[in-house]
């Protein structure tokens, strides 16, 4: 089944406010983030102003994994070069865009809501990076990031997500929270409600401070006390929170690779669609914890083209999100994807993997939109017809990550609950991952309601019970 294109005008979930607009692009390229941000669910579709390739319709800004709203107690991350630290105000419904908001001439042509621009020969001006190299010069392998044109502004690396940098620690007083947790587990019985109240909404930067404070004040390990006092999937959820996002990813990867067989869906949840900085942080943390290389463990567990696809991901050579989206590069990728799939008998699987594992989310979004415009078929449908098994699932996740992360995660949560029985461990892991970013969690709930016509929290309540139900609901409220 093809992945539906995002639609505008969805009702907001729980009164979640729309997101601010994006910053003015520098001359001669797309905005510094590589593509215009998405509007939130509940924002009315823009009237009048055109859209370009790579801009979805009716969705929130695509932030990096785990990006929460500003929290107290730790320094904010500086904005990327060329961005104002203050968000621009949302324009009134139907108002024309402020002067200078749209990409300059020479980029993708205007695109109206719900349609694509006509594909005409010679419509786009030549780009310097697309010129043929001199005779005898070394050729760039296909799928490698395109070279930057002369004089282009430098591409700023995407910083690690919150919780993936050891220096991202909140220097706040956690003595009250530590004492509340100890009181909840001390003596006969356990106050599960207190555990949920303290842990369900704690940002990732505060987790290390909490565990250190607990140890210093009570001379005990917080994780060991949770292990002893709690049970079942309730304990599983609390321990996942206490590991924090980076160590939880490392734990999941070890769980996916240990023993007989490989849990490829768990590999996909952790690795697919991640920034270069996050992949490097994950590999370093895995090496430190298990004294083994993550790449070597992947090589030992997987084989053939599936192994090579995951090694491409672990190479951490994606285009950064600040990289511009060049129309001719998008067109070249679209043509190459078609040539490697529908245009021939047999699929050049590694060509497809090479393109999708090396492009940014904004570039993948533009590629998917341009592919459907040119060949009248959704890229996700092509992947589903040309691939099978674990490689199909991973590539579909790459396309969905570029198209709409909120809808991607809404579908992933439903996959844990549909059919007979609930995939409880996977449900816990995915809820914990979503909850680190409060704004993203609200968007996932809106996307779920739009796609399935029901409330995500109500759906979870119907599949879980007891303290296990209460902690999952608390993380999403």
Coordinates of C-alpha atoms in Angstrom, one line a residue:
X1 CA 0.0 0.0 0.0
X2 CA 1.4 3.4 -0.9
X3 CA 2.1 5.9 1.7
X4 CA -0.4 8.7 1.4
X5 CA 0.9 12.2 0.9
X6 CA 0.4 14.6 3.8
X7 CA -2.7 16.7 3.8
X8 CA -3.3 20.0 5.4
X9 CA -6.0 21.2 7.8
X10 CA -6.0 18.4 10.4
X11 CA -7.6 19.1 13.7
X12 CA -5.0 19.7 16.5
X13 CA -4.6 17.1 19.2
X14 CA -5.1 18.5 22.6
X15 CA -4.9 22.1 21.6
X16 CA -1.4 21.8 20.3
X17 CA -0.4 25.1 18.7
X18 CA 0.9 25.4 15.2
X19 CA 4.6 25.7 14.7
X20 CA 6.3 29.0 13.7
X21 CA 7.5 29.6 10.1
X22 CA 11.0 29.0 8.8
X23 CA 13.7 31.5 8.5
X24 CA 14.5 33.5 5.4
X25 CA 16.8 31.5 3.0
X26 CA 20.2 32.9 2.1
X27 CA 20.6 34.0 -1.6
X28 CA 21.0 31.4 -4.2
X29 CA 20.0 28.2 -2.3
X30 CA 17.2 26.6 -0.3
X31 CA 16.8 27.5 3.4
X32 CA 19.8 26.4 5.6
X33 CA 17.9 23.4 6.9
X34 CA 17.7 22.0 3.3
X35 CA 13.9 22.2 3.0
X36 CA 11.1 24.3 4.4
X37 CA 9.7 23.0 7.7
X38 CA 6.4 21.3 7.9
X39 CA 3.3 22.9 9.4
X40 CA 1.6 21.3 12.4
X41 CA -1.6 19.3 12.3
X42 CA -4.5 21.7 12.6
X43 CA -2.8 24.5 10.6
X44 CA -5.0 25.4 7.6
X45 CA -3.5 24.9 4.2
X46 CA -1.7 27.9 2.8
X47 CA -3.8 29.8 0.2
X48 CA -2.2 31.5 -2.7
X49 CA 1.6 31.2 -2.0
X50 CA 3.3 28.5 -4.1
X51 CA 5.3 25.6 -2.8
X52 CA 8.4 24.0 -4.2
X53 CA 9.6 20.5 -4.4
X54 CA 10.6 19.1 -1.1
X55 CA 7.9 20.9 0.9
X56 CA 5.3 18.6 2.4
X57 CA 1.8 19.8 3.1
X58 CA 0.2 20.3 6.6
X59 CA 2.9 18.9 8.9
X60 CA 5.2 20.0 11.6
X61 CA 8.8 21.1 11.2
X62 CA 11.0 18.1 10.8
X63 CA 13.4 18.3 13.7
X64 CA 16.1 15.9 14.5
X65 CA 15.5 12.8 16.5
X66 CA 14.5 13.5 20.1
X67 CA 14.6 17.3 19.9
X68 CA 12.5 18.5 22.9
X69 CA 11.2 21.9 23.7
X70 CA 13.5 24.2 25.7
X71 CA 14.0 22.9 29.2
X72 CA 15.4 24.6 32.2
X73 CA 18.8 23.8 33.8
X74 CA 21.0 23.3 30.7
X75 CA 22.3 25.7 28.1
X76 CA 20.3 25.9 24.9
X77 CA 21.9 24.8 21.6
X78 CA 23.0 27.8 19.5
X79 CA 21.0 28.2 16.2
X80 CA 22.7 27.1 13.0
X81 CA 24.7 29.7 11.2
X82 CA 22.5 32.2 9.4
X83 CA 19.4 31.6 11.5
X84 CA 17.8 34.0 13.9
X85 CA 17.5 32.7 17.4
X86 CA 13.9 34.0 17.5
X87 CA 11.1 32.2 15.7
X88 CA 9.1 34.1 13.2
X89 CA 5.4 34.7 13.8
X90 CA 2.8 32.4 12.1
X91 CA 1.1 34.3 9.3
X92 CA -2.7 34.7 9.5
X93 CA -4.7 32.2 7.5
X94 CA -4.8 33.1 3.8
X95 CA -2.3 36.0 4.2
X96 CA 0.4 36.4 1.6
X97 CA 3.9 35.4 2.7
X98 CA 6.3 38.0 4.0
X99 CA 8.7 39.5 1.4
X100 CA 11.7 37.2 0.9
X101 CA 10.2 34.1 2.5
X102 CA 10.4 32.0 -0.6
X103 CA 13.4 30.5 -2.4
X104 CA 15.1 32.8 -4.9
X105 CA 14.8 32.4 -8.6
X106 CA 16.8 29.5 -10.0
X107 CA 15.6 26.9 -7.5
X108 CA 12.5 24.6 -7.9
X109 CA 9.6 26.4 -9.7
X110 CA 6.5 27.3 -7.7
X111 CA 4.2 24.5 -6.8
X112 CA 0.6 25.0 -5.7
X113 CA -1.0 23.0 -2.9
X114 CA -1.6 19.4 -4.0
X115 CA 0.0 19.5 -7.4
X116 CA 3.4 19.4 -9.0
X117 CA 5.0 21.7 -11.5
X118 CA 5.2 20.7 -15.1
X119 CA 8.4 18.9 -16.1
X120 CA 9.9 20.8 -19.0
X121 CA 13.2 20.3 -20.7
X122 CA 15.6 23.1 -19.9
X123 CA 13.3 24.7 -17.2
X124 CA 16.0 24.8 -14.6
X125 CA 19.1 26.9 -14.9
X126 CA 22.4 25.0 -15.0
X127 CA 24.1 24.3 -11.6
X128 CA 27.8 24.4 -11.3
X129 CA 28.0 21.1 -9.4
X130 CA 26.4 19.3 -12.3
X131 CA 29.0 20.2 -14.9
X132 CA 31.0 17.4 -16.5
X133 CA 34.4 16.8 -15.0
X134 CA 37.5 17.3 -17.2
X135 CA 38.6 14.4 -19.3
X136 CA 40.6 12.0 -17.2
X137 CA 39.4 13.4 -13.9
X138 CA 38.4 10.8 -11.3
X139 CA 34.7 10.0 -11.4
X140 CA 32.5 10.4 -8.4
X141 CA 30.7 7.1 -7.6
X142 CA 26.9 7.2 -8.0
X143 CA 25.2 7.7 -4.7
X144 CA 28.0 9.8 -3.2
X145 CA 26.9 13.2 -2.0
X146 CA 27.1 15.8 -4.8
X147 CA 30.0 18.2 -4.7
X148 CA 29.2 21.8 -3.6
X149 CA 29.2 24.5 -6.2
X150 CA 32.0 27.0 -6.1
X151 CA 31.3 29.8 -3.6
X152 CA 28.4 27.9 -1.9
X153 CA 28.1 28.5 1.9
X154 CA 29.5 25.8 4.1
X155 CA 27.1 23.0 5.1
X156 CA 26.7 23.1 8.9
X157 CA 26.7 19.6 10.5
X158 CA 23.6 18.6 12.3
X159 CA 24.3 18.6 16.1
X160 CA 23.7 15.5 18.2
X161 CA 20.1 15.1 19.5
X162 CA 19.5 15.9 23.2
X163 CA 20.9 13.0 25.3
X164 CA 23.5 12.0 22.7
X165 CA 26.2 14.4 23.7
X166 CA 28.0 13.7 27.1
X167 CA 28.2 17.5 27.6
X168 CA 24.4 17.8 27.4
X169 CA 23.7 17.4 31.1
X170 CA 21.3 19.5 33.1
X171 CA 23.0 21.1 36.2
X172 CA 19.8 21.3 38.3
X173 CA 18.9 20.3 41.8
X174 CA 17.4 16.8 41.6
X175 CA 17.4 16.1 45.4
X176 CA 13.6 16.4 45.6
X177 CA 13.0 14.0 42.8
X178 CA 15.6 11.6 44.2
X179 CA 14.0 11.6 47.6
X180 CA 10.6 11.1 46.2
X181 CA 11.7 8.0 44.3
X182 CA 13.5 6.6 47.3
X183 CA 10.4 7.1 49.5
X184 CA 8.2 5.4 46.8
X185 CA 10.3 2.3 47.0
X186 CA 11.4 2.2 50.6
X187 CA 9.8 -0.2 53.1
X188 CA 6.8 -2.4 52.4
X189 CA 5.1 -1.9 49.0
X190 CA 5.8 0.5 46.1
X191 CA 4.2 3.8 45.2
X192 CA 4.0 3.2 41.5
X193 CA 2.1 6.5 40.9
X194 CA 5.0 8.5 42.4
X195 CA 7.5 6.7 40.1
X196 CA 5.4 7.5 37.1
X197 CA 4.9 11.1 38.2
X198 CA 8.7 11.7 38.5
X199 CA 10.0 9.8 35.6
X200 CA 7.4 10.0 32.8
X201 CA 8.2 13.5 31.7
X202 CA 11.8 13.9 32.7
X203 CA 13.9 15.3 29.8
X204 CA 16.9 13.3 28.7
X205 CA 19.5 15.8 29.9
X206 CA 18.2 15.4 33.5
X207 CA 18.4 11.6 33.7
X208 CA 22.2 11.4 34.4
X209 CA 21.9 14.1 37.1
X210 CA 18.9 12.3 38.7
X211 CA 20.8 9.0 38.9
X212 CA 23.9 10.6 40.3
X213 CA 22.0 12.5 42.9
X214 CA 20.1 9.4 43.9
X215 CA 23.3 7.5 44.4
X216 CA 25.0 10.3 46.4
X217 CA 22.0 10.9 48.7
X218 CA 21.0 7.3 49.3
X219 CA 24.1 5.2 48.4
X220 CA 22.0 3.0 46.1
X221 CA 21.6 2.5 42.4
X222 CA 18.3 3.9 41.1
X223 CA 18.1 1.3 38.3
X224 CA 18.8 -1.6 40.7
X225 CA 16.0 -0.4 43.0
X226 CA 13.6 -0.2 40.1
X227 CA 14.7 -3.6 39.0
X228 CA 13.9 -5.0 42.5
X229 CA 10.7 -3.2 43.2
X230 CA 8.9 -3.3 39.9
X231 CA 7.9 -6.0 37.5
X232 CA 6.7 -6.8 34.0
X233 CA 6.4 -4.3 31.2
X234 CA 6.0 -1.5 33.8
X235 CA 9.6 -2.2 34.9
X236 CA 10.7 -2.5 31.3
X237 CA 9.4 1.0 30.6
X238 CA 10.9 2.6 33.6
X239 CA 14.3 1.1 32.9
X240 CA 14.1 2.3 29.3
X241 CA 13.5 5.8 30.6
X242 CA 16.4 5.7 33.1
X243 CA 18.9 4.5 30.4
X244 CA 18.2 7.7 28.5
X245 CA 17.9 7.9 24.7
X246 CA 21.5 7.0 23.8
X247 CA 22.0 4.1 26.2
X248 CA 18.6 2.8 25.4
X249 CA 19.6 2.7 21.7
X250 CA 22.7 0.9 22.6
X251 CA 20.7 -1.6 24.7
X252 CA 18.3 -2.2 21.9
X253 CA 21.1 -2.8 19.4
X254 CA 22.6 -5.4 21.6
X255 CA 19.2 -7.0 22.1
X256 CA 18.7 -7.0 18.3
X257 CA 22.1 -8.7 17.6
X258 CA 22.6 -11.1 20.5
X259 CA 21.7 -14.8 20.3
X260 CA 20.3 -16.7 17.4
X261 CA 18.7 -14.6 14.7
X262 CA 18.5 -10.8 14.3
X263 CA 15.7 -8.4 15.2
X264 CA 16.0 -6.3 12.1
X265 CA 12.9 -4.2 13.0
X266 CA 14.8 -3.1 16.1
X267 CA 17.8 -2.2 14.1
X268 CA 15.5 -0.1 11.9
X269 CA 14.0 1.7 14.8
X270 CA 17.4 2.7 16.2
X271 CA 19.5 3.4 13.0
X272 CA 17.3 4.3 10.0
X273 CA 16.9 8.0 9.3
X274 CA 19.3 9.2 12.0
X275 CA 21.7 12.1 11.7
X276 CA 25.4 11.5 11.2
X277 CA 26.1 12.9 14.7
X278 CA 23.7 10.5 16.3
X279 CA 25.1 7.5 14.4
X280 CA 28.6 8.3 15.5
X281 CA 27.5 8.8 19.1
X282 CA 25.7 5.4 19.1
X283 CA 28.7 3.6 17.6
X284 CA 31.0 5.2 20.3
X285 CA 28.7 4.3 23.2
X286 CA 28.2 0.7 21.9
X287 CA 32.0 0.3 21.7
X288 CA 32.4 1.6 25.2
X289 CA 29.7 -0.5 26.7
X290 CA 30.4 -3.9 25.0
X291 CA 34.0 -3.5 24.0
X292 CA 33.0 -4.5 20.5
X293 CA 32.6 -2.7 17.2
X294 CA 28.9 -2.2 16.2
X295 CA 30.0 -2.7 12.5
X296 CA 31.7 -6.0 13.3
X297 CA 28.6 -7.2 15.2
X298 CA 26.4 -6.3 12.2
X299 CA 28.8 -8.1 9.8
X300 CA 28.7 -11.2 12.0
X301 CA 24.9 -11.3 12.2
X302 CA 23.8 -10.3 8.7
X303 CA 24.9 -11.2 5.3
X304 CA 24.8 -10.2 1.6
X305 CA 23.0 -7.1 0.5
X306 CA 21.2 -6.6 3.8
X307 CA 24.5 -6.4 5.6
X308 CA 25.8 -3.9 3.1
X309 CA 22.8 -1.7 3.5
X310 CA 23.2 -1.5 7.3
X311 CA 26.9 -0.8 6.8
X312 CA 26.0 2.1 4.5
X313 CA 23.8 3.5 7.3
X314 CA 26.6 3.0 9.9
X315 CA 29.1 4.8 7.7
X316 CA 27.3 8.1 8.8
X317 CA 27.9 9.8 5.4
X318 CA 24.4 11.3 4.9
X319 CA 24.0 14.8 3.5
X320 CA 23.5 17.1 6.5
X321 CA 20.0 18.7 6.9
X322 CA 21.5 22.1 6.2
X323 CA 22.6 21.0 2.7
X324 CA 20.5 22.6 0.0
X325 CA 18.2 20.7 -2.3
X326 CA 19.4 21.2 -5.8
X327 CA 16.8 20.4 -8.5
X328 CA 19.1 18.8 -11.0
X329 CA 20.6 16.5 -8.3
X330 CA 17.0 15.5 -7.4
X331 CA 16.1 14.9 -11.0
X332 CA 19.3 12.8 -11.4
X333 CA 18.4 10.7 -8.4
X334 CA 14.8 10.2 -9.6
X335 CA 16.0 9.0 -13.0
X336 CA 18.6 6.6 -11.4
X337 CA 16.0 5.2 -9.0
X338 CA 13.7 4.5 -11.9
X339 CA 16.4 3.0 -14.0
X340 CA 17.4 0.7 -11.1
X341 CA 13.9 -0.5 -10.4
X342 CA 10.9 -0.2 -12.8
X343 CA 12.8 0.4 -16.0
X344 CA 14.5 -3.0 -16.1
X345 CA 14.0 -6.6 -15.3
X346 CA 15.6 -7.2 -11.9
X347 CA 16.4 -4.6 -9.4
X348 CA 19.8 -2.9 -8.7
X349 CA 19.1 -3.0 -4.9
X350 CA 22.4 -1.5 -3.8
X351 CA 22.0 1.5 -6.1
X352 CA 18.7 2.3 -4.4
X353 CA 20.3 1.7 -1.0
X354 CA 23.2 4.0 -1.9
X355 CA 21.0 6.9 -2.8
X356 CA 18.5 6.7 0.1
X357 CA 21.2 6.1 2.8
X358 CA 23.3 9.1 1.7
X359 CA 20.6 11.8 1.2
X360 CA 19.2 14.1 3.9
X361 CA 15.5 13.9 4.9
X362 CA 14.8 17.1 2.9
X363 CA 16.4 15.6 -0.2
X364 CA 14.5 12.3 0.2
X365 CA 11.3 14.2 0.5
X366 CA 12.0 16.1 -2.7
X367 CA 13.1 12.9 -4.5
X368 CA 9.8 11.1 -3.5
X369 CA 7.7 14.0 -4.6
X370 CA 9.5 14.4 -7.9
X371 CA 9.4 10.6 -8.6
X372 CA 5.6 10.5 -8.2
X373 CA 5.3 13.6 -10.4
X374 CA 7.4 12.2 -13.2
X375 CA 6.4 8.6 -13.2
X376 CA 2.9 8.8 -11.6
X377 CA 3.7 6.2 -9.0
X378 CA 4.6 6.7 -5.3
X379 CA 8.2 5.8 -4.5
X380 CA 7.1 3.8 -1.5
X381 CA 4.9 1.6 -3.8
X382 CA 7.9 1.1 -6.1
X383 CA 10.0 -0.1 -3.2
X384 CA 7.3 -2.4 -2.0
X385 CA 7.0 -4.0 -5.4
X386 CA 10.7 -4.3 -6.1
X387 CA 12.0 -5.4 -2.6
X388 CA 11.0 -7.8 0.0
X389 CA 11.7 -8.6 3.7
X390 CA 14.0 -6.6 5.9
X391 CA 15.5 -4.5 3.1
X392 CA 12.0 -3.4 2.0
X393 CA 11.0 -2.4 5.6
X394 CA 14.2 -0.4 6.0
X395 CA 13.9 1.5 2.7
X396 CA 10.2 2.2 3.3
X397 CA 11.2 3.7 6.7
X398 CA 13.8 5.9 5.0
X399 CA 11.2 7.3 2.6
X400 CA 8.6 7.8 5.4
X401 CA 11.2 9.5 7.6
X402 CA 11.8 12.1 4.8
X403 CA 8.1 12.5 4.0
X404 CA 6.7 12.8 7.6
X405 CA 8.2 11.5 10.8
X406 CA 5.0 12.0 12.8
X407 CA 3.0 9.8 10.4
X408 CA 5.9 7.3 10.3
X409 CA 5.8 6.9 14.1
X410 CA 2.0 6.8 14.2
X411 CA 2.0 3.8 11.8
X412 CA 4.8 2.1 13.7
X413 CA 2.8 2.4 17.0
X414 CA -0.3 0.9 15.3
X415 CA 1.8 -2.0 13.9
X416 CA 2.6 -2.9 17.6
X417 CA -1.1 -3.2 18.4
X418 CA -2.9 -4.5 15.4
X419 CA -3.8 -8.1 14.9
X420 CA -4.0 -10.8 17.6
X421 CA -1.9 -10.0 20.6
X422 CA 0.2 -6.9 21.4
X423 CA 3.9 -6.6 20.7
X424 CA 4.5 -5.2 24.2
X425 CA 8.3 -4.8 24.2
X426 CA 8.3 -3.0 20.8
X427 CA 5.3 -0.8 21.9
X428 CA 7.3 0.3 25.0
X429 CA 10.4 1.0 23.1
X430 CA 8.6 3.1 20.5
X431 CA 6.5 5.1 23.0
X432 CA 9.7 5.8 25.0
X433 CA 11.5 7.0 21.9
X434 CA 8.6 9.2 20.9
X435 CA 8.2 10.7 24.3
X436 CA 11.6 12.3 24.5
X437 CA 10.4 15.0 22.1
X438 CA 7.2 16.5 23.6
X439 CA 6.3 18.5 20.5
X440 CA 6.9 15.5 18.3
X441 CA 4.7 13.3 20.6
X442 CA 1.8 15.7 20.1
X443 CA 2.3 15.5 16.3
X444 CA 2.3 11.7 16.4
X445 CA -1.0 11.7 18.2
X446 CA -2.5 14.1 15.6
X447 CA -1.1 11.9 12.8
X448 CA -2.5 8.8 14.4
X449 CA -6.0 10.4 14.7
X450 CA -5.9 11.5 11.1
X451 CA -4.9 8.1 9.7
X452 CA -6.9 5.8 11.9
X453 CA -9.8 7.9 13.0
X454 CA -9.2 7.2 16.7
X455 CA -7.4 8.5 19.7
X456 CA -3.8 7.0 20.2
X457 CA -4.1 7.1 24.0
X458 CA -7.4 5.4 23.9
X459 CA -6.0 2.7 21.6
X460 CA -3.1 2.1 24.0
X461 CA -5.5 1.9 27.0
X462 CA -7.4 -0.8 25.1
X463 CA -4.2 -2.9 24.6
X464 CA -2.6 -2.5 28.0
X465 CA -3.5 -2.5 31.7
X466 CA -2.4 -1.6 35.2
X467 CA 0.8 0.3 35.9
X468 CA 2.0 -0.6 32.4
X469 CA -0.9 1.2 30.9
X470 CA -0.5 4.2 33.2
X471 CA 3.2 4.8 32.5
X472 CA 2.7 4.6 28.7
X473 CA -0.3 7.0 28.8
X474 CA 1.6 9.4 31.1
X475 CA 4.5 9.6 28.6
X476 CA 2.2 10.6 25.8
X477 CA -0.1 13.0 27.8

